[in-house]
GROMACS .gro file of C-alpha atoms in nm:
model
  183
    1MET     CA    1   0.000   0.000   0.000
    2GLU     CA    2   0.115   0.344  -0.090
    3LYS     CA    3   0.185   0.597   0.183
    4MET     CA    4  -0.062   0.883   0.206
    5SER     CA    5   0.047   1.229   0.095
    6ASP     CA    6   0.034   1.533   0.319
    7VAL     CA    7  -0.286   1.670   0.161
    8GLU     CA    8  -0.456   1.331   0.193
    9MET     CA    9  -0.367   1.322   0.562
   10ARG     CA   10  -0.513   1.672   0.595
   11CYS     CA   11  -0.832   1.542   0.434
   12PHE     CA   12  -0.848   1.262   0.690
   13SER     CA   13  -0.789   1.520   0.963
   14ALA     CA   14  -1.093   1.704   0.826
   15VAL     CA   15  -1.299   1.385   0.867
   16GLN     CA   16  -1.182   1.356   1.228
   17TYR     CA   17  -1.257   1.724   1.292
   18TRP     CA   18  -1.615   1.694   1.163
   19GLN     CA   19  -1.666   1.374   1.362
   20ARG     CA   20  -1.568   1.562   1.680
   21LYS     CA   21  -1.797   1.854   1.588
   22GLU     CA   22  -2.087   1.613   1.533
   23LEU     CA   23  -2.020   1.437   1.865
   24ALA     CA   24  -2.025   1.771   2.046
   25GLN     CA   25  -2.354   1.862   1.875
   26GLN     CA   26  -2.507   1.526   1.968
   27LEU     CA   27  -2.404   1.577   2.331
   28LYS     CA   28  -2.551   1.927   2.331
   29ASP     CA   29  -2.876   1.795   2.181
   30THR     CA   30  -2.894   1.522   2.444
   31LEU     CA   31  -2.841   1.771   2.726
   32THR     CA   32  -3.095   2.021   2.597
   33SER     CA   33  -3.372   1.784   2.494
   34PHE     CA   34  -3.607   1.689   2.773
   35LEU     CA   35  -3.960   1.617   2.653
   36PRO     CA   36  -4.016   1.359   2.381
   37HIS     CA   37  -4.154   1.514   2.062
   38PRO     CA   38  -4.516   1.388   2.090
   39LEU     CA   39  -4.539   1.536   2.439
   40SER     CA   40  -4.401   1.876   2.348
   41LEU     CA   41  -4.640   2.154   2.442
   42GLN     CA   42  -4.595   2.357   2.124
   43GLY     CA   43  -4.896   2.326   1.897
   44SER     CA   44  -4.901   2.377   1.523
   45SER     CA   45  -5.228   2.572   1.521
   46SER     CA   46  -5.485   2.715   1.757
   47THR     CA   47  -5.780   2.500   1.656
   48THR     CA   48  -6.019   2.351   1.908
   49LYS     CA   49  -5.874   2.005   1.851
   50SER     CA   50  -5.519   2.122   1.926
   51ASN     CA   51  -5.635   2.311   2.237
   52THR     CA   52  -5.808   1.996   2.362
   53TRP     CA   53  -5.495   1.794   2.294
   54THR     CA   54  -5.289   2.050   2.489
   55LEU     CA   55  -5.530   2.017   2.781
   56VAL     CA   56  -5.476   1.641   2.771
   57LYS     CA   57  -5.097   1.671   2.740
   58VAL     CA   58  -5.047   1.891   3.047
   59PRO     CA   59  -5.187   1.638   3.299
   60LEU     CA   60  -5.018   1.355   3.109
   61ILE     CA   61  -4.681   1.529   3.140
   62ALA     CA   62  -4.746   1.602   3.510
   63ILE     CA   63  -4.822   1.235   3.576
   64LEU     CA   64  -4.530   1.106   3.369
   65PHE     CA   65  -4.281   1.373   3.484
   66PRO     CA   66  -4.087   1.148   3.727
   67LEU     CA   67  -4.051   0.878   3.462
   68LEU     CA   68  -3.953   1.134   3.195
   69LEU     CA   69  -3.697   1.285   3.432
   70LEU     CA   70  -3.550   0.943   3.508
   71ILE     CA   71  -3.525   0.855   3.137
   72TRP     CA   72  -3.368   1.193   3.058
   73LEU     CA   73  -3.113   1.153   3.339
   74ALA     CA   74  -3.023   0.804   3.214
   75ARG     CA   75  -2.975   0.937   2.858
   76VAL     CA   76  -2.760   1.225   2.982
   77LEU     CA   77  -2.551   1.000   3.204
   78PHE     CA   78  -2.503   0.752   2.917
   79ALA     CA   79  -2.402   1.034   2.678
   80LEU     CA   80  -2.162   1.189   2.931
   81VAL     CA   81  -1.995   0.856   3.006
   82LEU     CA   82  -1.950   0.765   2.638
   83TYR     CA   83  -1.847   1.110   2.514
   84PRO     CA   84  -1.478   1.092   2.620
   85TYR     CA   85  -1.439   0.746   2.463
   86ARG     CA   86  -1.607   0.854   2.139
   87TYR     CA   87  -1.402   1.175   2.129
   88LEU     CA   88  -1.074   0.993   2.188
   89SER     CA   89  -1.160   0.739   1.917
   90THR     CA   90  -1.155   1.021   1.660
   91LEU     CA   91  -0.796   1.122   1.742
   92PRO     CA   92  -0.570   0.835   1.623
   93VAL     CA   93  -0.508   0.748   1.261
   94PRO     CA   94  -0.633   0.391   1.194
   95GLN     CA   95  -0.379   0.124   1.097
   96GLY     CA   96  -0.570   0.016   0.784
   97LEU     CA   97  -0.587   0.366   0.637
   98HIS     CA   98  -0.431   0.375   0.293
   99SER     CA   99  -0.375   0.615   0.007
  100PRO     CA  100  -0.670   0.644  -0.232
  101GLY     CA  101  -0.637   0.466  -0.565
  102GLU     CA  102  -0.797   0.751  -0.756
  103ARG     CA  103  -0.658   1.098  -0.694
  104ASN     CA  104  -0.995   1.274  -0.676
  105ILE     CA  105  -1.289   1.328  -0.439
  106GLN     CA  106  -1.431   0.982  -0.516
  107GLY     CA  107  -1.099   0.818  -0.429
  108ILE     CA  108  -1.076   1.010  -0.102
  109HIS     CA  109  -1.430   0.904  -0.018
  110ARG     CA  110  -1.360   0.536  -0.091
  111ALA     CA  111  -1.037   0.537   0.111
  112PHE     CA  112  -1.197   0.705   0.412
  113SER     CA  113  -1.547   0.555   0.407
  114PRO     CA  114  -1.467   0.268   0.649
  115TYR     CA  115  -1.365   0.529   0.908
  116ASN     CA  116  -1.630   0.788   0.828
  117ASP     CA  117  -1.958   0.776   1.020
  118LEU     CA  118  -2.076   1.131   0.964
  119SER     CA  119  -2.439   1.227   0.924
  120PRO     CA  120  -2.530   1.366   0.579
  121ALA     CA  121  -2.518   1.729   0.697
  122TYR     CA  122  -2.169   1.697   0.845
  123TYR     CA  123  -2.053   1.486   0.552
  124LEU     CA  124  -2.139   1.770   0.313
  125LEU     CA  125  -1.930   2.009   0.523
  126CYS     CA  126  -1.645   1.759   0.520
  127VAL     CA  127  -1.655   1.720   0.141
  128ASN     CA  128  -1.639   2.098   0.104
  129ASP     CA  129  -1.328   2.094   0.324
  130TRP     CA  130  -1.176   1.823   0.103
  131VAL     CA  131  -1.230   2.044  -0.202
  132THR     CA  132  -1.058   2.334  -0.027
  133ILE     CA  133  -0.764   2.118   0.084
  134LEU     CA  134  -0.713   1.935  -0.246
  135TYR     CA  135  -0.798   2.200  -0.506
  136GLY     CA  136  -0.760   2.535  -0.329
  137VAL     CA  137  -0.985   2.817  -0.217
  138ASP     CA  138  -1.076   2.933  -0.568
  139ALA     CA  139  -1.205   2.588  -0.663
  140ALA     CA  140  -1.389   2.562  -0.331
  141ARG     CA  141  -1.576   2.885  -0.406
  142LYS     CA  142  -1.686   2.759  -0.747
  143HIS     CA  143  -1.746   2.392  -0.662
  144GLN     CA  144  -1.946   2.324  -0.348
  145ILE     CA  145  -2.122   1.991  -0.312
  146GLU     CA  146  -2.447   2.166  -0.223
  147THR     CA  147  -2.459   2.308  -0.577
  148TYR     CA  148  -2.428   1.961  -0.726
  149LEU     CA  149  -2.674   1.823  -0.472
  150PHE     CA  150  -2.925   2.091  -0.571
  151ALA     CA  151  -2.877   2.000  -0.938
  152GLN     CA  152  -2.933   1.633  -0.853
  153SER     CA  153  -3.237   1.705  -0.639
  154SER     CA  154  -3.402   1.929  -0.897
  155SER     CA  155  -3.355   1.668  -1.167
  156ARG     CA  156  -3.480   1.389  -0.938
  157PHE     CA  157  -3.782   1.578  -0.797
  158ILE     CA  158  -3.685   1.586  -0.431
  159ARG     CA  159  -3.925   1.790  -0.222
  160PRO     CA  160  -3.784   2.120  -0.085
  161GLY     CA  161  -3.674   2.095   0.276
  162GLU     CA  162  -3.633   1.717   0.253
  163ALA     CA  163  -3.301   1.584   0.381
  164PRO     CA  164  -3.078   1.451   0.102
  165SER     CA  165  -3.048   1.075   0.083
  166ARG     CA  166  -2.714   0.897   0.067
  167GLN     CA  167  -2.788   0.812  -0.296
  168HIS     CA  168  -2.835   1.179  -0.389
  169ILE     CA  169  -2.520   1.273  -0.200
  170SER     CA  170  -2.331   0.999  -0.384
  171LEU     CA  171  -2.452   1.125  -0.723
  172ALA     CA  172  -2.360   1.483  -0.630
  173ARG     CA  173  -2.014   1.368  -0.513
  174GLU     CA  174  -1.959   1.186  -0.845
  175SER     CA  175  -2.057   1.498  -1.041
  176LEU     CA  176  -1.830   1.712  -0.824
  177SER     CA  177  -1.544   1.469  -0.870
  178ARG     CA  178  -1.587   1.471  -1.249
  179ALA     CA  179  -1.601   1.851  -1.255
  180LEU     CA  180  -1.285   1.893  -1.049
  181GLY     CA  181  -1.083   1.609  -1.198
  182TYR     CA  182  -0.761   1.482  -1.042
  183TYR     CA  183  -0.561   1.674  -0.784
   0.00000   0.00000   0.00000
């Protein structure tokens, strides 16, 4: 296996960085979320049906409050205990990491995918960082994956506001890789 170049190692460092950012966001979400979504008191409209449902939810929450508090405390404790381990697992470079076969975005993705467990939103940010690292700031301004994702979604009739699927992200990454070529 070929040794990774300096820019490829910087790309892997970007993956690790975004994994740590996502872990911090997940911990923050766990700490700040308390009520499960169906029990949330915010209504979507002020109709009679929603007012009646709110009147039912308030006593239900009052009765279930000790159980909800216990579940929330267990989730927070679990997240706090696992956070240092998960954070530290993003720091070392894995032994099986190798140089990509193709010298483009697709090759970087294939080489790093066994070690990449980012959500789609953080993955898009990571790919934009790869473009900046591999092709420079000028190319990053012109070629952002969101542009290619928008082109894919408009040609595939994805509803606005819908989260992109892995398939759409993959198609957008392929288009981006073809547009940028080899580094």
